[in-house]
Every structure is written in structure tokens, then in C-alpha cells.
Amino acid sequence: MIKSKIMKKILLAFLIFSFATLWSQKSDQSIIREDTSQFMTKFQNKDYDGILDMTHPAIFEKFDKETLKSLFQKMLEDNEEFQMEIIDTDKITFEISEVMKTKDTKYAFVTHPMKMKMTFKNQKFDDSQKEMMVNMMEVQGMKTKFLNENSLEMSKQSMMIAMNDVSTKNQWKYLNYDETNPLYVSVVPVEIMKKAKSYYADFLIKNKENAN
């Protein structure tokens, strides 16, 4: 039987990658496009400071920046249990919404596919475990396929929220969209949360229609 701690590590790993993915707006939107390219470079170079500099500062009121940095390092470099990487980065396309405004904040949504490979160093999965894993990940909105007994690929349609306000010094900063995450709920204004939920639902419907 698959241990719950393995599931937690997979979900946390995906969250980190997702949390780590996107960034900014010369026409507002064009800056976001430039930042997405810069982000990939920072990620490939393991420039965690650069990634965190693009993250909305409200996050650091909840988590110390050095703690998040060490989490990145532990997941991507100092991990004895598994190895993971984002794959097909050259095929990632980013769709950027119009820029919207509340009284105090400019914001936009950035949707994109996320695909990653995870290889367990000390864990092998039999057929029943593979099936269980695939089903469990599907509940989390992730498509999963095993490459062999210890490696799998996972993909998901993800979304980031770009925000520009006084707290960001009028620069674009980013948060991963995840309405089930208490941290996200505590940081994002209610008006933006409502818009994000509707926009993401429409995005998923559009993708499903295009896939059929």
C-alpha cells in the first residue's frame, strides 16, 4: 500500500514547482511574458534567491524567506529519496489575462501547463500501487503516468496570480493559485479570489473542450 507520506511529498513537490512558476507586466502583459522566460532561466540555474524575489512579499509574512529557500534546496538538490525536474520547458506556453484593478491592486492571471518527472531512488511500485497512485493524483487534478517501476511523469494545468500594489513597490509579484491552501486564502484579497476562481474554471473547461 502506498504510504501517505509519499503522496504528501509528491504534492509538496508539485506545489513548489507550481509556486515557483511565473512572473510580471512594458505593456504590463509583455513584462509578464519576459519574466516567465527569466524565471525558467533562474530555475534551471537553481537561482532560488531570484525566484523568491519574484514572489509576492505577503508570503514572507507567513514564511521566512530563508526557510523557503532551504525547502527548494532540499527538494531539488539534497534529497536522498527522489530526484525531480520540470520537463518540456521549451514547450510551455503562458496565457495572460487582461490586467484588472481593485481599489488598491492591479492584477492578472497567468495560466500554463506544468509537467514534471519524479524518480524515486529507494521506492518501487507494483501494478496495483501504480494504479492507486494514478487515481489519487487524478483527484488532485494531475495526470500521471509511470515510465517504469520507480519513475513517473505528472502534468497539470496551473495558474498564477500576478499582483501589483503598494506592498510590491508597484512591481509585479506572483502567487500560485490554490484556493484549498490556507496560505493563499490569507494573502489574496476576496475580490481577486472570486475572479480567480471563475477564470480558472473557465480555463479548465476550455482546455477540456479543446482536448475532445
Short mmCIF file of C-alpha atoms in Angstrom, two decimals:
data_model
loop_
_atom_site.label_atom_id
_atom_site.label_comp_id
_atom_site.label_asym_id
_atom_site.label_seq_id
_atom_site.Cartn_x
_atom_site.Cartn_y
_atom_site.Cartn_z
CA MET A 1 0.00 0.00 0.00
CA ILE A 2 1.29 3.45 -0.88
CA LYS A 3 2.27 5.36 2.21
CA SER A 4 0.62 8.72 2.73
CA LYS A 5 3.98 10.40 3.27
CA ILE A 6 4.92 9.63 -0.34
CA MET A 7 1.75 11.32 -1.55
CA LYS A 8 2.45 14.33 0.64
CA LYS A 9 5.96 14.65 -0.77
CA ILE A 10 4.71 14.44 -4.34
CA LEU A 11 2.03 17.07 -3.74
CA LEU A 12 4.50 19.32 -1.93
CA ALA A 13 7.00 18.93 -4.75
CA PHE A 14 4.39 19.86 -7.33
CA LEU A 15 3.30 22.81 -5.22
CA ILE A 16 6.87 24.07 -5.03
CA PHE A 17 7.26 23.88 -8.79
CA SER A 18 3.92 25.47 -9.26
CA PHE A 19 4.65 28.13 -6.63
CA ALA A 20 7.88 28.72 -8.40
CA THR A 21 6.43 29.24 -11.91
CA LEU A 22 5.87 32.81 -13.42
CA TRP A 23 6.47 36.47 -13.21
CA SER A 24 5.40 40.23 -14.34
CA GLN A 25 3.87 43.20 -16.98
CA LYS A 26 6.38 47.25 -20.63
CA SER A 27 2.61 46.77 -21.60
CA ASP A 28 2.09 45.10 -18.22
CA GLN A 29 1.40 41.87 -20.12
CA SER A 30 4.67 41.99 -22.06
CA ILE A 31 6.63 42.31 -18.83
CA ILE A 32 4.92 39.14 -17.58
CA ARG A 33 5.98 37.33 -20.74
CA GLU A 34 9.57 38.46 -20.31
CA ASP A 35 9.56 37.38 -16.69
CA THR A 36 8.34 33.87 -17.50
CA SER A 37 11.41 33.37 -19.65
CA GLN A 38 13.64 34.81 -16.93
CA PHE A 39 12.04 32.53 -14.38
CA MET A 40 12.88 29.41 -16.37
CA THR A 41 16.49 30.55 -16.54
CA LYS A 42 16.54 31.14 -12.79
CA PHE A 43 15.00 27.75 -12.18
CA GLN A 44 17.44 25.89 -14.41
CA ASN A 45 20.32 27.71 -12.72
CA LYS A 46 18.84 26.94 -9.28
CA ASP A 47 18.73 30.66 -8.55
CA TYR A 48 16.39 30.39 -5.58
CA ASP A 49 17.01 33.96 -4.44
CA GLY A 50 15.93 35.18 -7.87
CA ILE A 51 12.78 33.06 -7.76
CA LEU A 52 11.83 34.29 -4.30
CA ASP A 53 12.48 37.90 -5.31
CA MET A 54 9.64 37.48 -7.83
CA THR A 55 7.25 36.15 -5.18
CA HIS A 56 4.62 38.38 -3.60
CA PRO A 57 6.04 39.73 -0.29
CA ALA A 58 2.91 38.77 1.64
CA ILE A 59 4.20 35.20 1.58
CA PHE A 60 7.19 36.21 3.68
CA GLU A 61 4.92 37.48 6.41
CA LYS A 62 3.93 33.83 6.85
CA PHE A 63 7.17 32.05 5.93
CA ASP A 64 10.73 33.25 6.37
CA LYS A 65 12.50 33.64 3.00
CA GLU A 66 15.46 31.53 4.13
CA THR A 67 13.12 28.74 5.18
CA LEU A 68 11.56 28.66 1.71
CA LYS A 69 14.99 28.76 0.11
CA SER A 70 16.17 25.78 2.15
CA LEU A 71 12.99 23.93 1.14
CA PHE A 72 13.85 24.44 -2.51
CA GLN A 73 17.37 23.19 -1.94
CA LYS A 74 16.22 20.15 -0.01
CA MET A 75 13.71 19.17 -2.68
CA LEU A 76 15.92 19.77 -5.69
CA GLU A 77 19.48 19.15 -4.53
CA ASP A 78 19.84 17.47 -1.15
CA ASN A 79 17.17 14.83 -1.46
CA GLU A 80 18.12 11.20 -0.83
CA GLU A 81 14.64 9.82 -1.60
CA PHE A 82 13.85 11.15 -5.06
CA GLN A 83 15.00 13.29 -7.94
CA MET A 84 12.70 15.60 -9.83
CA GLU A 85 12.78 18.03 -12.68
CA ILE A 86 10.47 20.12 -14.80
CA ILE A 87 10.42 18.70 -18.32
CA ASP A 88 9.45 20.04 -21.75
CA THR A 89 10.14 23.60 -20.60
CA ASP A 90 10.65 24.67 -24.20
CA LYS A 91 7.04 23.67 -24.91
CA ILE A 92 5.46 25.63 -22.04
CA THR A 93 3.12 28.36 -23.25
CA PHE A 94 1.74 31.05 -20.99
CA GLU A 95 -1.66 32.66 -21.45
CA ILE A 96 -2.07 36.04 -19.78
CA SER A 97 -5.40 37.62 -18.94
CA GLU A 98 -6.25 41.28 -19.27
CA VAL A 99 -4.96 43.42 -16.42
CA MET A 100 -7.71 44.18 -13.93
CA LYS A 101 -7.91 46.51 -10.94
CA THR A 102 -9.36 46.71 -7.48
CA LYS A 103 -9.21 49.91 -5.48
CA ASP A 104 -5.63 49.21 -4.39
CA THR A 105 -4.27 46.45 -6.63
CA LYS A 106 -3.63 45.72 -10.29
CA TYR A 107 -3.78 42.03 -11.05
CA ALA A 108 -3.78 39.47 -13.84
CA PHE A 109 -3.95 35.70 -14.21
CA VAL A 110 -1.36 33.58 -15.96
CA THR A 111 -2.25 30.03 -16.95
CA HIS A 112 0.18 27.40 -18.15
CA PRO A 113 0.77 23.66 -18.33
CA MET A 114 3.19 22.17 -15.81
CA LYS A 115 4.92 18.88 -16.45
CA MET A 116 7.48 17.23 -14.23
CA LYS A 117 9.30 13.95 -13.80
CA MET A 118 9.93 12.31 -10.46
CA THR A 119 12.26 9.36 -9.91
CA PHE A 120 12.26 7.57 -6.56
CA LYS A 121 15.68 6.35 -5.51
CA ASN A 122 14.58 3.79 -2.92
CA GLN A 123 10.97 3.08 -3.85
CA LYS A 124 9.49 0.77 -6.47
CA PHE A 125 5.81 0.47 -7.37
CA ASP A 126 3.98 -2.66 -8.44
CA ASP A 127 0.98 -2.53 -10.78
CA SER A 128 -1.62 -2.11 -8.04
CA GLN A 129 0.39 0.69 -6.41
CA LYS A 130 0.78 2.41 -9.77
CA GLU A 131 -2.96 2.30 -10.35
CA MET A 132 -3.67 3.65 -6.89
CA MET A 133 -1.14 6.44 -7.36
CA VAL A 134 -2.61 7.45 -10.73
CA ASN A 135 -6.12 7.58 -9.27
CA MET A 136 -5.06 9.56 -6.22
CA MET A 137 -3.19 12.10 -8.29
CA GLU A 138 -6.17 12.47 -10.62
CA VAL A 139 -8.25 13.60 -7.65
CA GLN A 140 -5.65 16.34 -7.18
CA GLY A 141 -6.10 17.43 -10.79
CA MET A 142 -2.90 15.83 -12.03
CA LYS A 143 -2.48 13.45 -14.93
CA THR A 144 0.07 10.81 -14.06
CA LYS A 145 1.79 8.04 -15.97
CA PHE A 146 4.55 5.70 -14.87
CA LEU A 147 7.63 5.38 -17.06
CA ASN A 148 8.90 2.35 -15.14
CA GLU A 149 8.67 0.90 -11.64
CA ASN A 150 10.21 3.92 -9.93
CA SER A 151 9.70 6.90 -12.29
CA LEU A 152 6.60 8.84 -13.23
CA GLU A 153 5.52 11.92 -15.14
CA MET A 154 2.90 14.31 -13.81
CA SER A 155 1.16 17.16 -15.58
CA LYS A 156 -1.36 19.76 -14.55
CA GLN A 157 -2.92 22.95 -15.87
CA SER A 158 -1.76 25.60 -13.40
CA MET A 159 -2.43 29.26 -12.75
CA MET A 160 -0.55 32.09 -11.10
CA ILE A 161 -1.88 35.42 -9.89
CA ALA A 162 0.19 38.48 -10.73
CA MET A 163 -0.34 41.40 -8.33
CA ASN A 164 0.97 44.94 -8.35
CA ASP A 165 0.35 47.21 -5.35
CA VAL A 166 2.00 49.32 -2.68
CA SER A 167 3.36 46.27 -0.86
CA THR A 168 5.21 45.18 -4.01
CA LYS A 169 6.51 48.73 -4.58
CA ASN A 170 4.37 48.83 -7.72
CA GLN A 171 6.20 45.91 -9.31
CA TRP A 172 4.60 42.69 -10.47
CA LYS A 173 4.91 39.84 -7.99
CA TYR A 174 3.36 36.38 -8.04
CA LEU A 175 1.45 33.77 -6.10
CA ASN A 176 0.31 30.29 -7.06
CA TYR A 177 -3.46 29.89 -7.35
CA ASP A 178 -4.70 27.28 -4.87
CA GLU A 179 -7.98 28.01 -3.12
CA THR A 180 -7.56 24.95 -0.88
CA ASN A 181 -4.34 26.38 0.57
CA PRO A 182 -4.94 28.44 3.76
CA LEU A 183 -1.84 30.48 2.94
CA TYR A 184 -3.31 31.56 -0.40
CA VAL A 185 -6.64 32.39 1.24
CA SER A 186 -4.95 34.51 3.90
CA VAL A 187 -2.94 36.55 1.39
CA VAL A 188 -5.19 37.17 -1.64
CA PRO A 189 -7.99 39.80 -1.39
CA VAL A 190 -11.51 38.36 -1.57
CA GLU A 191 -12.42 40.21 -4.77
CA ILE A 192 -9.39 38.78 -6.57
CA MET A 193 -10.06 35.30 -5.16
CA LYS A 194 -13.58 35.33 -6.65
CA LYS A 195 -12.31 36.45 -10.06
CA ALA A 196 -9.51 33.87 -9.96
CA LYS A 197 -11.90 31.02 -9.20
CA SER A 198 -14.15 31.92 -12.13
CA TYR A 199 -11.25 32.48 -14.52
CA TYR A 200 -9.56 29.18 -13.64
CA ALA A 201 -12.80 27.21 -14.01
CA ASP A 202 -13.35 28.71 -17.48
CA PHE A 203 -9.74 27.93 -18.37
CA LEU A 204 -10.14 24.25 -17.41
CA ILE A 205 -13.40 23.96 -19.35
CA LYS A 206 -11.77 25.48 -22.42
CA ASN A 207 -8.87 23.06 -22.20
CA LYS A 208 -11.19 20.08 -21.85
CA GLU A 209 -13.24 21.19 -24.85
CA ASN A 210 -10.09 21.61 -26.95
CA ALA A 211 -8.90 18.15 -25.93
CA ASN A 212 -12.09 16.48 -27.21
#
